[in-house]
Coordinates of C-alpha atoms and ligand atoms in Angstrom, one line a residue:
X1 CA -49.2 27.6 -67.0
X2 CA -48.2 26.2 -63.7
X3 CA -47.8 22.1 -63.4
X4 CA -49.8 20.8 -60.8
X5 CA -47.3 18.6 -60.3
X6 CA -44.6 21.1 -59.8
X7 CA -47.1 21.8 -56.9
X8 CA -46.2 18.4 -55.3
X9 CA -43.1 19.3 -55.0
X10 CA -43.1 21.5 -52.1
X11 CA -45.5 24.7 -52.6
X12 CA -47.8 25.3 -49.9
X13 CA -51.7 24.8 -51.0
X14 CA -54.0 27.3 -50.0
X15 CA -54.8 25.7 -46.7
X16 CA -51.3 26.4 -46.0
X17 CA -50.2 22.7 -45.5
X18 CA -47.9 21.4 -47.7
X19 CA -48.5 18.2 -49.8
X20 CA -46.2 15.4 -50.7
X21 CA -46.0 12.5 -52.1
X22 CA -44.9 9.7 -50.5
X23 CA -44.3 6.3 -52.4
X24 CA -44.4 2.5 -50.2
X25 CA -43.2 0.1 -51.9
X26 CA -42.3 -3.8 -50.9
X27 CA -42.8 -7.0 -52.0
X28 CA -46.3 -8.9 -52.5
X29 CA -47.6 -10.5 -49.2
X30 CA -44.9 -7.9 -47.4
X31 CA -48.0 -6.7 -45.0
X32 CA -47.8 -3.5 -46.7
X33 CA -51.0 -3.4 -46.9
X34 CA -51.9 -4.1 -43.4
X35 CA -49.0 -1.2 -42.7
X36 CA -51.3 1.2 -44.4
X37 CA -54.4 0.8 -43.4
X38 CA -53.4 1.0 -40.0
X39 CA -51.8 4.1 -40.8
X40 CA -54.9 5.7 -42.7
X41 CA -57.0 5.1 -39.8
X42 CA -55.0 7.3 -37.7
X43 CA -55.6 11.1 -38.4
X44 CA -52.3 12.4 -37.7
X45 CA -51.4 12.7 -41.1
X46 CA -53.1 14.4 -43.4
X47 CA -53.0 10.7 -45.8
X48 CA -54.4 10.5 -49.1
X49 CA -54.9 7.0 -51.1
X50 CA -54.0 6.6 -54.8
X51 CA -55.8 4.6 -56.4
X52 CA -53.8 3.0 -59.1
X53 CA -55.3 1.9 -62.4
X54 CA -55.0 -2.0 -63.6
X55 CA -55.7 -4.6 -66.3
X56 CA -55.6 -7.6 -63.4
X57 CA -58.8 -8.7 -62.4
X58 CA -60.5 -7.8 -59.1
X59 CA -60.1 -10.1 -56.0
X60 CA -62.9 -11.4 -53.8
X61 CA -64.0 -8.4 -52.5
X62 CA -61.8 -5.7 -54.1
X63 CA -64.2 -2.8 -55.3
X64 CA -63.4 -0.3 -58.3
X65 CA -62.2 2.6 -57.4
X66 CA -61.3 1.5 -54.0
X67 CA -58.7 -0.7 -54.2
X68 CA -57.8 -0.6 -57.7
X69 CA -59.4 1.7 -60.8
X70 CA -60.1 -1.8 -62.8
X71 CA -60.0 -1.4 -66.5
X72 CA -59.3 -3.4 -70.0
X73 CA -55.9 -3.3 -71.5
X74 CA -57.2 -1.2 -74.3
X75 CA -58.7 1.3 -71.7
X76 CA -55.4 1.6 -69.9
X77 CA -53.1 1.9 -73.2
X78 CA -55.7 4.6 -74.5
X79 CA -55.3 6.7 -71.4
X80 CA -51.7 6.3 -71.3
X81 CA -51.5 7.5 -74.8
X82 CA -53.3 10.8 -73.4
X83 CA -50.5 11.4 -70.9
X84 CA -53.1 10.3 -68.1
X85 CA -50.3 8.0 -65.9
X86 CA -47.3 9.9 -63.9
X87 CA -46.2 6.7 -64.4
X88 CA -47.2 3.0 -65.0
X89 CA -45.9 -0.5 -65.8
X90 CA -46.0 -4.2 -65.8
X91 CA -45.2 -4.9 -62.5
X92 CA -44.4 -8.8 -63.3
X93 CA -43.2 -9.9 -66.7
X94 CA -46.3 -10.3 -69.2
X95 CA -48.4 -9.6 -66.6
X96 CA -50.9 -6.8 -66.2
X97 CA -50.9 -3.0 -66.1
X98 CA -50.2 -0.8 -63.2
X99 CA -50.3 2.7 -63.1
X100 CA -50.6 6.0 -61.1
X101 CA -53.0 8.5 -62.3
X102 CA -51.9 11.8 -62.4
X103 CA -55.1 13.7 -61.5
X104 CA -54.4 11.7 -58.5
X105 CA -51.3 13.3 -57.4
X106 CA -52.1 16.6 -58.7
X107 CA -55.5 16.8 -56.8
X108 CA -53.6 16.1 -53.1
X109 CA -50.9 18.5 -53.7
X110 CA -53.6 21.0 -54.8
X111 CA -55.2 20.4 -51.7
X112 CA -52.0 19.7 -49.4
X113 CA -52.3 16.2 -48.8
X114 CA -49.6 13.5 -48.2
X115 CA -50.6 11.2 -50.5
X116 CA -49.4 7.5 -50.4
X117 CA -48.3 5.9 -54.0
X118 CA -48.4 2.0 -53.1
X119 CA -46.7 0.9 -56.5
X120 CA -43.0 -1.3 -57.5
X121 CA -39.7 0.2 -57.4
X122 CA -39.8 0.9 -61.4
X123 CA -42.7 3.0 -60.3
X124 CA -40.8 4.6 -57.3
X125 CA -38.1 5.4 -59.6
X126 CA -40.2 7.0 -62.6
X127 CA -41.7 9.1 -59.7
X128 CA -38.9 10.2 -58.0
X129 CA -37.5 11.1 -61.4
X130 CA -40.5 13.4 -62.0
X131 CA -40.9 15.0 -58.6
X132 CA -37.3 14.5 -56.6
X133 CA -38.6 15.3 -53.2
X134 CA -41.2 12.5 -53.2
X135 CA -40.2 10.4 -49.7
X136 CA -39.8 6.7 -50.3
X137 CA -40.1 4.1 -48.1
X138 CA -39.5 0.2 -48.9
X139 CA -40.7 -2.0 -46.6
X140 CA -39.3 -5.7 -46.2
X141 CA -40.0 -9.1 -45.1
X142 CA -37.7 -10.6 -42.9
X143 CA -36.8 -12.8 -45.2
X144 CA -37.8 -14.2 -48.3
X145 CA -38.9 -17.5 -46.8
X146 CA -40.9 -16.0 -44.4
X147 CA -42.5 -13.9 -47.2
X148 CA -43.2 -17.3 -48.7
X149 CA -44.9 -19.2 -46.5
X150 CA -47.3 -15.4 -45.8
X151 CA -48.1 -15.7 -49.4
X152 CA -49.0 -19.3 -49.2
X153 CA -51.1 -18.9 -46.2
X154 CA -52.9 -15.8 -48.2
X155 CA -54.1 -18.5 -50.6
X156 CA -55.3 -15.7 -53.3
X157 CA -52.6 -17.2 -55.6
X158 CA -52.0 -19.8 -57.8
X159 CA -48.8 -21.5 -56.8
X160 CA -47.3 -20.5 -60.1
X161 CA -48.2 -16.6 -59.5
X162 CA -46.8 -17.3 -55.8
X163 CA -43.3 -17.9 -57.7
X164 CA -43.6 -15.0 -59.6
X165 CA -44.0 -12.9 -56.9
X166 CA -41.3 -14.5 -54.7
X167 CA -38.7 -13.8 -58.0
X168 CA -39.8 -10.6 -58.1
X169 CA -39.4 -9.4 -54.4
X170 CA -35.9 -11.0 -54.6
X171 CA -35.3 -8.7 -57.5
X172 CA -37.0 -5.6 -55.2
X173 CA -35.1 -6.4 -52.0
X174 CA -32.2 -6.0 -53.9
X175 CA -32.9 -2.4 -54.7
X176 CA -34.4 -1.2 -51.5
X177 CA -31.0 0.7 -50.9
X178 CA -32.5 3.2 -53.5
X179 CA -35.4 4.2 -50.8
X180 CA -34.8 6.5 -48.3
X181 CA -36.8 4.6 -45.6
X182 CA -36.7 1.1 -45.0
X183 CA -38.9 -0.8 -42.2
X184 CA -38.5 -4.4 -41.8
X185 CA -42.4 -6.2 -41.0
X186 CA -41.1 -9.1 -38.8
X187 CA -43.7 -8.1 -36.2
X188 CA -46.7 -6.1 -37.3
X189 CA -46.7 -3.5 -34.1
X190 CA -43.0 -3.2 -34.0
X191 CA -43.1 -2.2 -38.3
X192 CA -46.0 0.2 -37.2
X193 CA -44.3 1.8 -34.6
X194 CA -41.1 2.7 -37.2
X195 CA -43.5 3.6 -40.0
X196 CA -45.1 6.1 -37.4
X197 CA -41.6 7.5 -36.5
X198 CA -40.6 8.0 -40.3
X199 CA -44.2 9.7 -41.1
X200 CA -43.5 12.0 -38.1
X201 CA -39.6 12.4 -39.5
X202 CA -41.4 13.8 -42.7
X203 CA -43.9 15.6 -41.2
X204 CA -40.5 18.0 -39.3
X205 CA -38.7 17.9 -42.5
Ligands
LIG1 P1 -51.3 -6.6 -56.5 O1 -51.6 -7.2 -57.8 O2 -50.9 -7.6 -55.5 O3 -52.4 -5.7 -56.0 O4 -50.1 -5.6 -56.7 C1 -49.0 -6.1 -57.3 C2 -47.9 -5.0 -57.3 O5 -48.2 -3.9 -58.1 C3 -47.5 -4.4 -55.9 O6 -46.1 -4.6 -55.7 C4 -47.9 -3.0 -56.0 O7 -47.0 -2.2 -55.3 C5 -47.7 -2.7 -57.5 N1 -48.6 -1.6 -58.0 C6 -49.8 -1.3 -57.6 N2 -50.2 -0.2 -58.2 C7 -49.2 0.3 -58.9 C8 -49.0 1.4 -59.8 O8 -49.9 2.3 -59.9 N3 -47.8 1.5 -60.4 C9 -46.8 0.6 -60.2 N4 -45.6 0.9 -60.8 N5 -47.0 -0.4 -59.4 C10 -48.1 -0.6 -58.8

Protein backbone atom coordinates (compact mmCIF):
# COMPACT_ATOMS: atom_id res chain seq x y z
CA UNK A 1 0.00 0.00 0.00
CA UNK A 2 1.41 3.32 -0.83
CA UNK A 3 2.42 5.84 2.34
CA UNK A 4 0.90 8.98 1.96
CA UNK A 5 3.72 10.27 3.22
CA UNK A 6 6.04 8.82 0.84
CA UNK A 7 3.81 11.11 -1.33
CA UNK A 8 5.21 14.25 0.40
CA UNK A 9 8.22 13.49 -0.67
CA UNK A 10 8.23 14.53 -4.11
CA UNK A 11 5.39 12.70 -6.29
CA UNK A 12 3.26 14.88 -8.19
CA UNK A 13 -0.60 14.89 -6.95
CA UNK A 14 -3.12 14.56 -9.41
CA UNK A 15 -3.39 18.24 -10.03
CA UNK A 16 0.06 17.91 -11.23
CA UNK A 17 1.68 20.27 -8.52
CA UNK A 18 3.89 18.84 -6.34
CA UNK A 19 3.49 19.13 -2.53
CA UNK A 20 6.09 19.66 0.12
CA UNK A 21 6.50 20.16 3.34
CA UNK A 22 8.16 22.89 4.60
CA UNK A 23 9.05 23.21 8.37
CA UNK A 24 9.67 27.15 10.24
CA UNK A 25 10.97 27.00 13.06
CA UNK A 26 12.50 29.82 15.58
CA UNK A 27 12.34 30.91 18.90
CA UNK A 28 9.11 32.15 20.81
CA UNK A 29 8.28 35.91 20.29
CA UNK A 30 10.83 35.48 16.97
CA UNK A 31 7.82 37.17 14.83
CA UNK A 32 7.36 33.99 13.16
CA UNK A 33 4.25 34.21 13.34
CA UNK A 34 3.69 37.56 11.92
CA UNK A 35 6.25 36.02 9.04
CA UNK A 36 3.56 33.61 8.23
CA UNK A 37 0.63 35.10 8.12
CA UNK A 38 1.85 37.62 5.95
CA UNK A 39 3.00 35.00 3.80
CA UNK A 40 -0.43 32.98 3.81
CA UNK A 41 -2.21 35.97 2.69
CA UNK A 42 -0.32 36.07 -0.40
CA UNK A 43 -1.52 33.43 -3.03
CA UNK A 44 1.70 32.78 -4.65
CA UNK A 45 2.24 29.69 -3.01
CA UNK A 46 0.13 27.20 -2.91
CA UNK A 47 0.46 27.33 1.42
CA UNK A 48 -1.23 24.94 3.62
CA UNK A 49 -1.42 25.49 7.65
CA UNK A 50 -0.81 22.55 10.10
CA UNK A 51 -2.49 22.71 12.80
CA UNK A 52 -0.51 21.10 15.54
CA UNK A 53 -2.16 19.38 18.48
CA UNK A 54 -1.45 20.59 22.21
CA UNK A 55 -2.07 20.05 26.01
CA UNK A 56 -1.27 24.05 26.71
CA UNK A 57 -4.19 25.94 27.18
CA UNK A 58 -5.73 28.39 24.65
CA UNK A 59 -4.70 32.11 24.64
CA UNK A 60 -7.13 35.04 24.53
CA UNK A 61 -8.52 34.58 21.37
CA UNK A 62 -6.80 31.40 20.00
CA UNK A 63 -9.71 29.19 18.56
CA UNK A 64 -9.45 25.17 18.19
CA UNK A 65 -8.60 24.04 15.36
CA UNK A 66 -7.24 27.32 14.18
CA UNK A 67 -4.42 27.94 15.94
CA UNK A 68 -3.92 24.91 17.83
CA UNK A 69 -6.07 21.36 17.86
CA UNK A 70 -6.47 21.89 21.93
CA UNK A 71 -6.73 18.62 23.75
CA UNK A 72 -6.12 16.86 27.38
CA UNK A 73 -2.96 15.13 28.04
CA UNK A 74 -4.74 11.84 28.08
CA UNK A 75 -6.28 12.74 24.53
CA UNK A 76 -2.93 13.49 23.09
CA UNK A 77 -1.00 10.33 24.66
CA UNK A 78 -4.04 8.17 23.36
CA UNK A 79 -3.61 9.42 19.83
CA UNK A 80 -0.02 9.17 19.92
CA UNK A 81 -0.34 5.59 21.01
CA UNK A 82 -2.39 5.12 17.54
CA UNK A 83 0.46 6.36 15.44
CA UNK A 84 -1.62 9.63 14.81
CA UNK A 85 1.63 12.29 15.31
CA UNK A 86 4.47 12.34 12.42
CA UNK A 87 5.96 13.61 15.29
CA UNK A 88 5.45 15.37 18.63
CA UNK A 89 7.11 16.55 21.81
CA UNK A 90 7.51 18.70 24.84
CA UNK A 91 8.71 21.60 23.45
CA UNK A 92 9.94 23.14 27.01
CA UNK A 93 10.91 20.84 29.86
CA UNK A 94 7.72 19.51 31.78
CA UNK A 95 5.79 21.52 29.76
CA UNK A 96 3.00 20.63 27.44
CA UNK A 97 2.44 18.50 24.35
CA UNK A 98 3.10 19.48 20.82
CA UNK A 99 2.60 17.59 17.87
CA UNK A 100 1.99 17.34 14.14
CA UNK A 101 -0.77 15.28 12.88
CA UNK A 102 -0.11 13.19 10.23
CA UNK A 103 -3.49 13.33 8.39
CA UNK A 104 -2.28 16.79 8.15
CA UNK A 105 0.74 16.22 6.08
CA UNK A 106 -0.64 13.43 4.16
CA UNK A 107 -3.88 15.36 3.12
CA UNK A 108 -1.55 18.45 1.47
CA UNK A 109 0.76 16.16 -0.30
CA UNK A 110 -2.32 14.27 -1.54
CA UNK A 111 -3.51 17.38 -2.80
CA UNK A 112 -0.10 19.10 -3.80
CA UNK A 113 0.16 21.67 -1.22
CA UNK A 114 3.17 23.29 0.44
CA UNK A 115 2.30 22.90 3.72
CA UNK A 116 4.04 24.92 6.50
CA UNK A 117 4.94 22.78 9.85
CA UNK A 118 5.48 25.73 12.49
CA UNK A 119 6.97 23.36 15.35
CA UNK A 120 10.82 23.25 17.51
CA UNK A 121 13.95 21.96 16.05
CA UNK A 122 13.35 18.32 17.82
CA UNK A 123 10.27 18.52 15.65
CA UNK A 124 12.29 19.69 12.46
CA UNK A 125 14.60 16.94 13.07
CA UNK A 126 11.99 13.95 13.65
CA UNK A 127 10.53 15.38 10.31
CA UNK A 128 13.34 15.63 8.20
CA UNK A 129 14.28 12.19 9.42
CA UNK A 130 10.96 10.84 8.14
CA UNK A 131 10.62 12.68 4.87
CA UNK A 132 14.40 14.06 3.89
CA UNK A 133 13.37 16.48 1.29
CA UNK A 134 11.15 18.50 3.73
CA UNK A 135 12.81 22.44 3.32
CA UNK A 136 13.58 24.00 6.60
CA UNK A 137 13.90 27.28 7.49
CA UNK A 138 14.93 28.79 11.04
CA UNK A 139 14.19 32.07 11.49
CA UNK A 140 16.12 34.36 14.24
CA UNK A 141 15.94 37.23 16.33
CA UNK A 142 18.65 39.56 16.17
CA UNK A 143 19.59 38.80 19.20
CA UNK A 144 18.55 37.24 22.26
CA UNK A 145 18.07 40.56 24.10
CA UNK A 146 16.13 41.92 21.58
CA UNK A 147 14.00 38.67 21.59
CA UNK A 148 13.63 39.50 25.28
CA UNK A 149 12.36 42.62 25.61
CA UNK A 150 9.60 41.42 22.24
CA UNK A 151 8.47 38.81 24.68
CA UNK A 152 8.12 41.23 27.50
CA UNK A 153 6.28 43.69 25.49
CA UNK A 154 3.86 40.61 24.26
CA UNK A 155 2.88 40.42 27.96
CA UNK A 156 1.02 36.76 27.30
CA UNK A 157 3.68 35.42 29.74
CA UNK A 158 4.39 34.99 33.16
CA UNK A 159 7.86 36.34 33.72
CA UNK A 160 8.94 32.83 34.78
CA UNK A 161 7.55 31.26 31.32
CA UNK A 162 9.34 34.41 29.61
CA UNK A 163 12.72 32.67 31.07
CA UNK A 164 11.84 29.51 29.84
CA UNK A 165 11.41 30.49 26.55
CA UNK A 166 14.48 32.77 26.42
CA UNK A 167 16.73 29.42 27.64
CA UNK A 168 15.20 27.64 25.19
CA UNK A 169 15.71 29.83 22.05
CA UNK A 170 19.42 30.10 23.24
CA UNK A 171 19.44 26.35 23.04
CA UNK A 172 17.52 26.67 19.26
CA UNK A 173 19.84 29.39 17.94
CA UNK A 174 22.45 27.20 18.60
CA UNK A 175 21.20 24.56 16.16
CA UNK A 176 19.88 26.72 13.44
CA UNK A 177 23.01 25.63 11.32
CA UNK A 178 20.94 22.31 10.90
CA UNK A 179 18.26 24.38 8.69
CA UNK A 180 18.70 24.88 5.33
CA UNK A 181 17.24 28.50 5.38
CA UNK A 182 17.86 31.00 7.84
CA UNK A 183 16.24 34.67 7.85
CA UNK A 184 17.16 36.99 10.51
CA UNK A 185 13.61 39.25 11.79
CA UNK A 186 15.45 42.45 12.72
CA UNK A 187 13.02 44.41 10.50
CA UNK A 188 9.67 42.83 9.69
CA UNK A 189 9.68 43.87 5.74
CA UNK A 190 13.30 43.27 5.27
CA UNK A 191 12.59 39.22 6.93
CA UNK A 192 9.57 39.14 4.51
CA UNK A 193 11.29 40.10 1.64
CA UNK A 194 14.03 37.04 2.24
CA UNK A 195 11.27 34.55 3.28
CA UNK A 196 9.61 35.51 -0.16
CA UNK A 197 12.94 34.86 -2.04
CA UNK A 198 13.58 31.40 -0.22
CA UNK A 199 9.71 30.35 -0.97
CA UNK A 200 10.33 31.37 -4.62
CA UNK A 201 13.99 29.36 -4.37
CA UNK A 202 11.81 26.27 -3.56
CA UNK A 203 9.24 26.80 -5.66
CA UNK A 204 12.38 26.45 -8.90
CA UNK A 205 13.85 23.61 -7.07
P1 LIG B 1 3.42 28.37 21.60
O1 LIG B 1 3.07 27.71 22.90
O2 LIG B 1 4.09 29.70 21.81
O3 LIG B 1 2.26 28.44 20.66
O4 LIG B 1 4.47 27.45 20.86
C1 LIG B 1 5.62 27.10 21.51
C2 LIG B 1 6.54 26.32 20.61
O5 LIG B 1 5.96 25.08 20.23
C3 LIG B 1 6.92 27.02 19.32
O6 LIG B 1 8.34 27.04 19.26
C4 LIG B 1 6.37 26.15 18.23
O7 LIG B 1 7.21 26.14 17.12
C5 LIG B 1 6.34 24.78 18.90
N1 LIG B 1 5.35 23.91 18.30
C6 LIG B 1 4.09 24.23 17.94
N2 LIG B 1 3.47 23.17 17.40
C7 LIG B 1 4.38 22.15 17.39
C8 LIG B 1 4.32 20.80 16.94
O8 LIG B 1 3.35 20.31 16.40
N3 LIG B 1 5.46 20.06 17.11
C9 LIG B 1 6.57 20.55 17.70
N4 LIG B 1 7.63 19.73 17.80
N5 LIG B 1 6.65 21.82 18.13
C10 LIG B 1 5.57 22.62 17.98
Amino acid sequence: MPNEVDDARGDRAQNGRRGRVIVVSGPSGVGKGTLLKRLFADAEFPLKTSVSATTRAPRPGERNGVEYWFMTRDEFLARRERGEFLESFEVYEGGALYGTLRETVEDAARNGDWVVLEIDVKGAKSVVAQIPDAVTIFIAPPSLDALRERLAARGSETPEDVAKRLAQASLELEQSDFYRYRVVNDKLDDAYAELVAVMREIARS
